[in-house]
Amino acid sequence: MQNFMTGTTTVASGSVAIWTVPLGAPRSGFLSEDDAARAARFLREKDRIYWTHARLALRSVLAGYTGQTPESLRFVCNENGKPALVGAEIEFNLSHAGDFALIAVSRSRPVGIDLERIRAEVDIAALLRRLGETDLPETIPELYQRWTRREARSKAAGGQLFVMPPEDIEAFDIEGPKGYAAAVAVRSGKAVVRR
């Protein structure tokens, strides 16, 4: 897939494919009516374009796994907004921040992924404390890694960020683009990241 990079995280009973998508690259494809309406709500043009590129990339990646065309894919969301594919036995998650998106795909277990652009002006420690996180690390990059692990775990659980995810969901640091923190989470199992 043009302009995509991929890696695989191996877990106890399966693997998680991780796709890194540069959002500044021109991209064409299909948006559903719901996607187009959501994209139109962005106030900043760059945000609209990057959100659209992330959604187009997600459709392209998932089409490759399901054998369907990108435009035939239909999504539903749980009560907390976690999307699922209609009629496909595949788990996936999308995160985008700054100039990149990450897509995680698993055939065997619920998965969550998070990507955050590291910004020194954000009091990330205060945000983590609001989530009930304790024993926080001292450096800004380590704080962002903690945040991405928490958010990836919440996304894998399909729950809300302010609700502590179940203990059987484990998060693993992954290498994000330079200047970003990233993590992937799955239900149980140890992971080894291969790029």
JSON list of C-alpha atoms in Angstrom, two decimals:
[
{"chain": "A", "resi": 1, "resn": "MET", "atom": "CA", "xyz": [0.00, 0.00, 0.00]},
{"chain": "A", "resi": 2, "resn": "GLN", "atom": "CA", "xyz": [1.52, 3.21, -1.14]},
{"chain": "A", "resi": 3, "resn": "ASN", "atom": "CA", "xyz": [2.88, 5.55, 1.55]},
{"chain": "A", "resi": 4, "resn": "PHE", "atom": "CA", "xyz": [2.17, 3.08, 4.38]},
{"chain": "A", "resi": 5, "resn": "MET", "atom": "CA", "xyz": [4.74, 1.42, 6.62]},
{"chain": "A", "resi": 6, "resn": "THR", "atom": "CA", "xyz": [3.97, -1.71, 8.59]},
{"chain": "A", "resi": 7, "resn": "GLY", "atom": "CA", "xyz": [5.25, -3.74, 11.49]},
{"chain": "A", "resi": 8, "resn": "THR", "atom": "CA", "xyz": [3.95, -6.70, 13.46]},
{"chain": "A", "resi": 9, "resn": "THR", "atom": "CA", "xyz": [3.60, -7.26, 17.19]},
{"chain": "A", "resi": 10, "resn": "THR", "atom": "CA", "xyz": [3.50, -10.94, 18.09]},
{"chain": "A", "resi": 11, "resn": "VAL", "atom": "CA", "xyz": [1.32, -11.91, 21.04]},
{"chain": "A", "resi": 12, "resn": "ALA", "atom": "CA", "xyz": [0.68, -15.25, 22.76]},
{"chain": "A", "resi": 13, "resn": "SER", "atom": "CA", "xyz": [-2.09, -16.48, 20.45]},
{"chain": "A", "resi": 14, "resn": "GLY", "atom": "CA", "xyz": [-1.81, -14.26, 17.43]},
{"chain": "A", "resi": 15, "resn": "SER", "atom": "CA", "xyz": [-0.31, -11.09, 16.07]},
{"chain": "A", "resi": 16, "resn": "VAL", "atom": "CA", "xyz": [-1.16, -7.45, 15.72]},
{"chain": "A", "resi": 17, "resn": "ALA", "atom": "CA", "xyz": [-0.24, -5.73, 12.47]},
{"chain": "A", "resi": 18, "resn": "ILE", "atom": "CA", "xyz": [0.62, -2.08, 12.94]},
{"chain": "A", "resi": 19, "resn": "TRP", "atom": "CA", "xyz": [0.37, 0.33, 10.05]},
{"chain": "A", "resi": 20, "resn": "THR", "atom": "CA", "xyz": [2.00, 3.78, 10.23]},
{"chain": "A", "resi": 21, "resn": "VAL", "atom": "CA", "xyz": [0.35, 6.29, 7.91]},
{"chain": "A", "resi": 22, "resn": "PRO", "atom": "CA", "xyz": [1.87, 9.70, 7.05]},
{"chain": "A", "resi": 23, "resn": "LEU", "atom": "CA", "xyz": [-1.20, 11.94, 6.84]},
{"chain": "A", "resi": 24, "resn": "GLY", "atom": "CA", "xyz": [0.34, 14.68, 4.70]},
{"chain": "A", "resi": 25, "resn": "ALA", "atom": "CA", "xyz": [0.58, 12.44, 1.62]},
{"chain": "A", "resi": 26, "resn": "PRO", "atom": "CA", "xyz": [-2.19, 12.90, -0.95]},
{"chain": "A", "resi": 27, "resn": "ARG", "atom": "CA", "xyz": [-4.73, 10.09, -0.75]},
{"chain": "A", "resi": 28, "resn": "SER", "atom": "CA", "xyz": [-7.88, 9.26, -2.64]},
{"chain": "A", "resi": 29, "resn": "GLY", "atom": "CA", "xyz": [-10.66, 6.84, -1.88]},
{"chain": "A", "resi": 30, "resn": "PHE", "atom": "CA", "xyz": [-14.18, 6.45, -0.57]},
{"chain": "A", "resi": 31, "resn": "LEU", "atom": "CA", "xyz": [-15.82, 8.15, 2.41]},
{"chain": "A", "resi": 32, "resn": "SER", "atom": "CA", "xyz": [-19.28, 7.11, 3.56]},
{"chain": "A", "resi": 33, "resn": "GLU", "atom": "CA", "xyz": [-21.93, 9.79, 4.05]},
{"chain": "A", "resi": 34, "resn": "ASP", "atom": "CA", "xyz": [-21.31, 9.61, 7.81]},
{"chain": "A", "resi": 35, "resn": "ASP", "atom": "CA", "xyz": [-17.55, 10.00, 7.30]},
{"chain": "A", "resi": 36, "resn": "ALA", "atom": "CA", "xyz": [-18.04, 12.96, 4.95]},
{"chain": "A", "resi": 37, "resn": "ALA", "atom": "CA", "xyz": [-20.43, 14.64, 7.41]},
{"chain": "A", "resi": 38, "resn": "ARG", "atom": "CA", "xyz": [-17.98, 14.14, 10.27]},
{"chain": "A", "resi": 39, "resn": "ALA", "atom": "CA", "xyz": [-15.08, 15.50, 8.19]},
{"chain": "A", "resi": 40, "resn": "ALA", "atom": "CA", "xyz": [-17.12, 18.58, 7.30]},
{"chain": "A", "resi": 41, "resn": "ARG", "atom": "CA", "xyz": [-17.47, 19.47, 11.01]},
{"chain": "A", "resi": 42, "resn": "PHE", "atom": "CA", "xyz": [-13.74, 20.19, 11.42]},
{"chain": "A", "resi": 43, "resn": "LEU", "atom": "CA", "xyz": [-13.08, 23.92, 11.64]},
{"chain": "A", "resi": 44, "resn": "ARG", "atom": "CA", "xyz": [-9.46, 23.80, 10.50]},
{"chain": "A", "resi": 45, "resn": "GLU", "atom": "CA", "xyz": [-8.82, 22.63, 6.94]},
{"chain": "A", "resi": 46, "resn": "LYS", "atom": "CA", "xyz": [-5.67, 20.70, 7.92]},
{"chain": "A", "resi": 47, "resn": "ASP", "atom": "CA", "xyz": [-7.59, 18.80, 10.62]},
{"chain": "A", "resi": 48, "resn": "ARG", "atom": "CA", "xyz": [-10.31, 17.91, 8.10]},
{"chain": "A", "resi": 49, "resn": "ILE", "atom": "CA", "xyz": [-7.77, 16.71, 5.54]},
{"chain": "A", "resi": 50, "resn": "TYR", "atom": "CA", "xyz": [-5.75, 14.68, 8.06]},
{"chain": "A", "resi": 51, "resn": "TRP", "atom": "CA", "xyz": [-8.87, 13.07, 9.56]},
{"chain": "A", "resi": 52, "resn": "THR", "atom": "CA", "xyz": [-10.05, 12.21, 6.06]},
{"chain": "A", "resi": 53, "resn": "HIS", "atom": "CA", "xyz": [-6.66, 10.73, 5.14]},
{"chain": "A", "resi": 54, "resn": "ALA", "atom": "CA", "xyz": [-6.67, 8.61, 8.32]},
{"chain": "A", "resi": 55, "resn": "ARG", "atom": "CA", "xyz": [-10.17, 7.30, 7.56]},
{"chain": "A", "resi": 56, "resn": "LEU", "atom": "CA", "xyz": [-9.26, 6.55, 3.93]},
{"chain": "A", "resi": 57, "resn": "ALA", "atom": "CA", "xyz": [-6.16, 4.68, 5.09]},
{"chain": "A", "resi": 58, "resn": "LEU", "atom": "CA", "xyz": [-8.22, 2.67, 7.59]},
{"chain": "A", "resi": 59, "resn": "ARG", "atom": "CA", "xyz": [-10.65, 1.63, 4.86]},
{"chain": "A", "resi": 60, "resn": "SER", "atom": "CA", "xyz": [-7.76, 0.68, 2.57]},
{"chain": "A", "resi": 61, "resn": "VAL", "atom": "CA", "xyz": [-5.98, -1.40, 5.22]},
{"chain": "A", "resi": 62, "resn": "LEU", "atom": "CA", "xyz": [-9.14, -3.19, 6.36]},
{"chain": "A", "resi": 63, "resn": "ALA", "atom": "CA", "xyz": [-10.17, -3.93, 2.78]},
{"chain": "A", "resi": 64, "resn": "GLY", "atom": "CA", "xyz": [-6.86, -5.78, 2.37]},
{"chain": "A", "resi": 65, "resn": "TYR", "atom": "CA", "xyz": [-7.65, -7.98, 5.37]},
{"chain": "A", "resi": 66, "resn": "THR", "atom": "CA", "xyz": [-11.30, -8.67, 4.55]},
{"chain": "A", "resi": 67, "resn": "GLY", "atom": "CA", "xyz": [-11.11, -9.02, 0.77]},
{"chain": "A", "resi": 68, "resn": "GLN", "atom": "CA", "xyz": [-13.87, -6.41, 0.45]},
{"chain": "A", "resi": 69, "resn": "THR", "atom": "CA", "xyz": [-13.64, -3.13, -1.38]},
{"chain": "A", "resi": 70, "resn": "PRO", "atom": "CA", "xyz": [-13.02, -0.03, 0.78]},
{"chain": "A", "resi": 71, "resn": "GLU", "atom": "CA", "xyz": [-16.39, 1.43, -0.17]},
{"chain": "A", "resi": 72, "resn": "SER", "atom": "CA", "xyz": [-18.30, -1.74, 0.84]},
{"chain": "A", "resi": 73, "resn": "LEU", "atom": "CA", "xyz": [-17.01, -1.68, 4.44]},
{"chain": "A", "resi": 74, "resn": "ARG", "atom": "CA", "xyz": [-19.67, -0.80, 7.03]},
{"chain": "A", "resi": 75, "resn": "PHE", "atom": "CA", "xyz": [-18.91, 0.20, 10.60]},
{"chain": "A", "resi": 76, "resn": "VAL", "atom": "CA", "xyz": [-20.88, 0.15, 13.84]},
{"chain": "A", "resi": 77, "resn": "CYS", "atom": "CA", "xyz": [-19.80, 1.63, 17.18]},
{"chain": "A", "resi": 78, "resn": "ASN", "atom": "CA", "xyz": [-20.30, 0.42, 20.71]},
{"chain": "A", "resi": 79, "resn": "GLU", "atom": "CA", "xyz": [-21.80, 2.67, 23.39]},
{"chain": "A", "resi": 80, "resn": "ASN", "atom": "CA", "xyz": [-18.38, 4.25, 23.99]},
{"chain": "A", "resi": 81, "resn": "GLY", "atom": "CA", "xyz": [-17.66, 4.88, 20.31]},
{"chain": "A", "resi": 82, "resn": "LYS", "atom": "CA", "xyz": [-15.28, 1.97, 19.57]},
{"chain": "A", "resi": 83, "resn": "PRO", "atom": "CA", "xyz": [-15.85, 0.98, 15.93]},
{"chain": "A", "resi": 84, "resn": "ALA", "atom": "CA", "xyz": [-16.26, -2.56, 14.60]},
{"chain": "A", "resi": 85, "resn": "LEU", "atom": "CA", "xyz": [-16.71, -3.89, 11.08]},
{"chain": "A", "resi": 86, "resn": "VAL", "atom": "CA", "xyz": [-20.11, -5.28, 10.16]},
{"chain": "A", "resi": 87, "resn": "GLY", "atom": "CA", "xyz": [-19.86, -8.91, 9.03]},
{"chain": "A", "resi": 88, "resn": "ALA", "atom": "CA", "xyz": [-16.11, -9.32, 9.50]},
{"chain": "A", "resi": 89, "resn": "GLU", "atom": "CA", "xyz": [-14.26, -11.24, 12.21]},
{"chain": "A", "resi": 90, "resn": "ILE", "atom": "CA", "xyz": [-11.43, -8.77, 12.61]},
{"chain": "A", "resi": 91, "resn": "GLU", "atom": "CA", "xyz": [-10.36, -6.45, 15.40]},
{"chain": "A", "resi": 92, "resn": "PHE", "atom": "CA", "xyz": [-8.85, -3.05, 14.63]},
{"chain": "A", "resi": 93, "resn": "ASN", "atom": "CA", "xyz": [-8.16, 0.36, 16.09]},
{"chain": "A", "resi": 94, "resn": "LEU", "atom": "CA", "xyz": [-7.05, 3.73, 14.75]},
{"chain": "A", "resi": 95, "resn": "SER", "atom": "CA", "xyz": [-5.21, 6.62, 16.38]},
{"chain": "A", "resi": 96, "resn": "HIS", "atom": "CA", "xyz": [-3.99, 9.81, 14.76]},
{"chain": "A", "resi": 97, "resn": "ALA", "atom": "CA", "xyz": [-2.00, 12.73, 16.10]},
{"chain": "A", "resi": 98, "resn": "GLY", "atom": "CA", "xyz": [-0.03, 15.45, 14.40]},
{"chain": "A", "resi": 99, "resn": "ASP", "atom": "CA", "xyz": [1.15, 14.29, 10.98]},
{"chain": "A", "resi": 100, "resn": "PHE", "atom": "CA", "xyz": [0.66, 10.52, 11.47]},
{"chain": "A", "resi": 101, "resn": "ALA", "atom": "CA", "xyz": [-1.89, 7.81, 12.11]},
{"chain": "A", "resi": 102, "resn": "LEU", "atom": "CA", "xyz": [-1.42, 4.30, 13.47]},
{"chain": "A", "resi": 103, "resn": "ILE", "atom": "CA", "xyz": [-3.74, 1.42, 12.61]},
{"chain": "A", "resi": 104, "resn": "ALA", "atom": "CA", "xyz": [-3.67, -1.85, 14.55]},
{"chain": "A", "resi": 105, "resn": "VAL", "atom": "CA", "xyz": [-5.29, -5.00, 13.14]},
{"chain": "A", "resi": 106, "resn": "SER", "atom": "CA", "xyz": [-5.76, -8.36, 14.87]},
{"chain": "A", "resi": 107, "resn": "ARG", "atom": "CA", "xyz": [-7.64, -11.47, 13.81]},
{"chain": "A", "resi": 108, "resn": "SER", "atom": "CA", "xyz": [-7.59, -13.03, 17.27]},
{"chain": "A", "resi": 109, "resn": "ARG", "atom": "CA", "xyz": [-8.17, -10.54, 20.08]},
{"chain": "A", "resi": 110, "resn": "PRO", "atom": "CA", "xyz": [-9.44, -7.05, 20.94]},
{"chain": "A", "resi": 111, "resn": "VAL", "atom": "CA", "xyz": [-6.80, -4.41, 20.22]},
{"chain": "A", "resi": 112, "resn": "GLY", "atom": "CA", "xyz": [-6.27, -0.74, 21.00]},
{"chain": "A", "resi": 113, "resn": "ILE", "atom": "CA", "xyz": [-3.60, 1.65, 19.78]},
{"chain": "A", "resi": 114, "resn": "ASP", "atom": "CA", "xyz": [-2.64, 5.18, 20.71]},
{"chain": "A", "resi": 115, "resn": "LEU", "atom": "CA", "xyz": [-0.30, 7.76, 19.22]},
{"chain": "A", "resi": 116, "resn": "GLU", "atom": "CA", "xyz": [0.50, 11.11, 20.83]},
{"chain": "A", "resi": 117, "resn": "ARG", "atom": "CA", "xyz": [2.70, 13.95, 19.64]},
{"chain": "A", "resi": 118, "resn": "ILE", "atom": "CA", "xyz": [5.01, 14.87, 22.53]},
{"chain": "A", "resi": 119, "resn": "ARG", "atom": "CA", "xyz": [4.41, 18.50, 23.51]},
{"chain": "A", "resi": 120, "resn": "ALA", "atom": "CA", "xyz": [6.34, 20.01, 26.41]},
{"chain": "A", "resi": 121, "resn": "GLU", "atom": "CA", "xyz": [3.70, 22.71, 26.98]},
{"chain": "A", "resi": 122, "resn": "VAL", "atom": "CA", "xyz": [1.02, 20.14, 27.95]},
{"chain": "A", "resi": 123, "resn": "ASP", "atom": "CA", "xyz": [0.88, 19.16, 31.64]},
{"chain": "A", "resi": 124, "resn": "ILE", "atom": "CA", "xyz": [0.53, 15.47, 30.85]},
{"chain": "A", "resi": 125, "resn": "ALA", "atom": "CA", "xyz": [1.29, 14.51, 34.47]},
{"chain": "A", "resi": 126, "resn": "ALA", "atom": "CA", "xyz": [-1.81, 16.41, 35.64]},
{"chain": "A", "resi": 127, "resn": "LEU", "atom": "CA", "xyz": [-3.92, 14.63, 33.02]},
{"chain": "A", "resi": 128, "resn": "LEU", "atom": "CA", "xyz": [-2.59, 11.24, 34.12]},
{"chain": "A", "resi": 129, "resn": "ARG", "atom": "CA", "xyz": [-3.36, 12.02, 37.75]},
{"chain": "A", "resi": 130, "resn": "ARG", "atom": "CA", "xyz": [-6.95, 12.89, 36.75]},
{"chain": "A", "resi": 131, "resn": "LEU", "atom": "CA", "xyz": [-7.20, 9.35, 35.33]},
{"chain": "A", "resi": 132, "resn": "GLY", "atom": "CA", "xyz": [-6.06, 7.91, 38.65]},
{"chain": "A", "resi": 133, "resn": "GLU", "atom": "CA", "xyz": [-2.55, 7.02, 37.47]},
{"chain": "A", "resi": 134, "resn": "THR", "atom": "CA", "xyz": [0.01, 7.00, 40.28]},
{"chain": "A", "resi": 135, "resn": "ASP", "atom": "CA", "xyz": [3.78, 6.52, 40.64]},
{"chain": "A", "resi": 136, "resn": "LEU", "atom": "CA", "xyz": [4.35, 8.68, 37.57]},
{"chain": "A", "resi": 137, "resn": "PRO", "atom": "CA", "xyz": [7.70, 8.83, 35.77]},
{"chain": "A", "resi": 138, "resn": "GLU", "atom": "CA", "xyz": [9.66, 12.07, 35.74]},
{"chain": "A", "resi": 139, "resn": "THR", "atom": "CA", "xyz": [10.46, 12.81, 32.10]},
{"chain": "A", "resi": 140, "resn": "ILE", "atom": "CA", "xyz": [8.02, 14.16, 29.54]},
{"chain": "A", "resi": 141, "resn": "PRO", "atom": "CA", "xyz": [8.62, 11.31, 27.03]},
{"chain": "A", "resi": 142, "resn": "GLU", "atom": "CA", "xyz": [8.02, 8.71, 29.77]},
{"chain": "A", "resi": 143, "resn": "LEU", "atom": "CA", "xyz": [4.83, 10.49, 30.84]},
{"chain": "A", "resi": 144, "resn": "TYR", "atom": "CA", "xyz": [3.58, 10.41, 27.27]},
{"chain": "A", "resi": 145, "resn": "GLN", "atom": "CA", "xyz": [4.39, 6.69, 27.04]},
{"chain": "A", "resi": 146, "resn": "ARG", "atom": "CA", "xyz": [2.33, 6.14, 30.19]},
{"chain": "A", "resi": 147, "resn": "TRP", "atom": "CA", "xyz": [-0.54, 8.09, 28.61]},
{"chain": "A", "resi": 148, "resn": "THR", "atom": "CA", "xyz": [-0.43, 6.06, 25.38]},
{"chain": "A", "resi": 149, "resn": "ARG", "atom": "CA", "xyz": [-0.41, 2.78, 27.32]},
{"chain": "A", "resi": 150, "resn": "ARG", "atom": "CA", "xyz": [-3.47, 3.87, 29.32]},
{"chain": "A", "resi": 151, "resn": "GLU", "atom": "CA", "xyz": [-5.36, 5.08, 26.28]},
{"chain": "A", "resi": 152, "resn": "ALA", "atom": "CA", "xyz": [-4.49, 1.97, 24.23]},
{"chain": "A", "resi": 153, "resn": "ARG", "atom": "CA", "xyz": [-5.74, -0.23, 27.10]},
{"chain": "A", "resi": 154, "resn": "SER", "atom": "CA", "xyz": [-9.00, 1.72, 27.31]},
{"chain": "A", "resi": 155, "resn": "LYS", "atom": "CA", "xyz": [-9.48, 1.43, 23.56]},
{"chain": "A", "resi": 156, "resn": "ALA", "atom": "CA", "xyz": [-8.80, -2.33, 23.58]},
{"chain": "A", "resi": 157, "resn": "ALA", "atom": "CA", "xyz": [-11.41, -2.70, 26.32]},
{"chain": "A", "resi": 158, "resn": "GLY", "atom": "CA", "xyz": [-13.86, -0.61, 24.30]},
{"chain": "A", "resi": 159, "resn": "GLY", "atom": "CA", "xyz": [-14.39, 1.49, 27.39]},
{"chain": "A", "resi": 160, "resn": "GLN", "atom": "CA", "xyz": [-14.12, 5.04, 28.58]},
{"chain": "A", "resi": 161, "resn": "LEU", "atom": "CA", "xyz": [-10.75, 6.64, 29.31]},
{"chain": "A", "resi": 162, "resn": "PHE", "atom": "CA", "xyz": [-11.76, 7.58, 32.87]},
{"chain": "A", "resi": 163, "resn": "VAL", "atom": "CA", "xyz": [-12.67, 3.96, 33.72]},
{"chain": "A", "resi": 164, "resn": "MET", "atom": "CA", "xyz": [-9.68, 1.78, 34.67]},
{"chain": "A", "resi": 165, "resn": "PRO", "atom": "CA", "xyz": [-9.30, -0.94, 32.00]},
{"chain": "A", "resi": 166, "resn": "PRO", "atom": "CA", "xyz": [-9.44, -4.60, 33.07]},
{"chain": "A", "resi": 167, "resn": "GLU", "atom": "CA", "xyz": [-6.17, -6.15, 34.23]},
{"chain": "A", "resi": 168, "resn": "ASP", "atom": "CA", "xyz": [-6.20, -8.76, 31.45]},
{"chain": "A", "resi": 169, "resn": "ILE", "atom": "CA", "xyz": [-5.52, -6.02, 28.90]},
{"chain": "A", "resi": 170, "resn": "GLU", "atom": "CA", "xyz": [-1.79, -5.45, 28.55]},
{"chain": "A", "resi": 171, "resn": "ALA", "atom": "CA", "xyz": [-0.14, -2.49, 26.85]},
{"chain": "A", "resi": 172, "resn": "PHE", "atom": "CA", "xyz": [3.20, -2.51, 25.08]},
{"chain": "A", "resi": 173, "resn": "ASP", "atom": "CA", "xyz": [5.32, 0.44, 23.99]},
{"chain": "A", "resi": 174, "resn": "ILE", "atom": "CA", "xyz": [5.93, 0.57, 20.26]},
{"chain": "A", "resi": 175, "resn": "GLU", "atom": "CA", "xyz": [8.20, 2.82, 18.27]},
{"chain": "A", "resi": 176, "resn": "GLY", "atom": "CA", "xyz": [6.32, 5.77, 16.87]},
{"chain": "A", "resi": 177, "resn": "PRO", "atom": "CA", "xyz": [7.57, 8.45, 14.51]},
{"chain": "A", "resi": 178, "resn": "LYS", "atom": "CA", "xyz": [10.24, 10.75, 15.92]},
{"chain": "A", "resi": 179, "resn": "GLY", "atom": "CA", "xyz": [8.70, 13.12, 18.47]},
{"chain": "A", "resi": 180, "resn": "TYR", "atom": "CA", "xyz": [5.74, 10.83, 19.21]},
{"chain": "A", "resi": 181, "resn": "ALA", "atom": "CA", "xyz": [4.87, 8.25, 21.86]},
{"chain": "A", "resi": 182, "resn": "ALA", "atom": "CA", "xyz": [2.95, 5.12, 20.89]},
{"chain": "A", "resi": 183, "resn": "ALA", "atom": "CA", "xyz": [1.55, 1.98, 22.48]},
{"chain": "A", "resi": 184, "resn": "VAL", "atom": "CA", "xyz": [-0.59, -0.99, 21.49]},
{"chain": "A", "resi": 185, "resn": "ALA", "atom": "CA", "xyz": [-2.77, -3.02, 23.86]},
{"chain": "A", "resi": 186, "resn": "VAL", "atom": "CA", "xyz": [-4.29, -6.50, 23.62]},
{"chain": "A", "resi": 187, "resn": "ARG", "atom": "CA", "xyz": [-6.09, -8.91, 25.90]},
{"chain": "A", "resi": 188, "resn": "SER", "atom": "CA", "xyz": [-3.37, -10.89, 27.75]},
{"chain": "A", "resi": 189, "resn": "GLY", "atom": "CA", "xyz": [-0.13, -12.29, 26.31]},
{"chain": "A", "resi": 190, "resn": "LYS", "atom": "CA", "xyz": [3.38, -10.94, 26.02]},
{"chain": "A", "resi": 191, "resn": "ALA", "atom": "CA", "xyz": [4.33, -9.01, 22.90]},
{"chain": "A", "resi": 192, "resn": "VAL", "atom": "CA", "xyz": [7.56, -8.63, 20.97]},
{"chain": "A", "resi": 193, "resn": "VAL", "atom": "CA", "xyz": [7.65, -5.79, 18.50]},
{"chain": "A", "resi": 194, "resn": "ARG", "atom": "CA", "xyz": [9.18, -6.48, 15.10]},
{"chain": "A", "resi": 195, "resn": "ARG", "atom": "CA", "xyz": [9.72, -3.76, 12.53]}
]
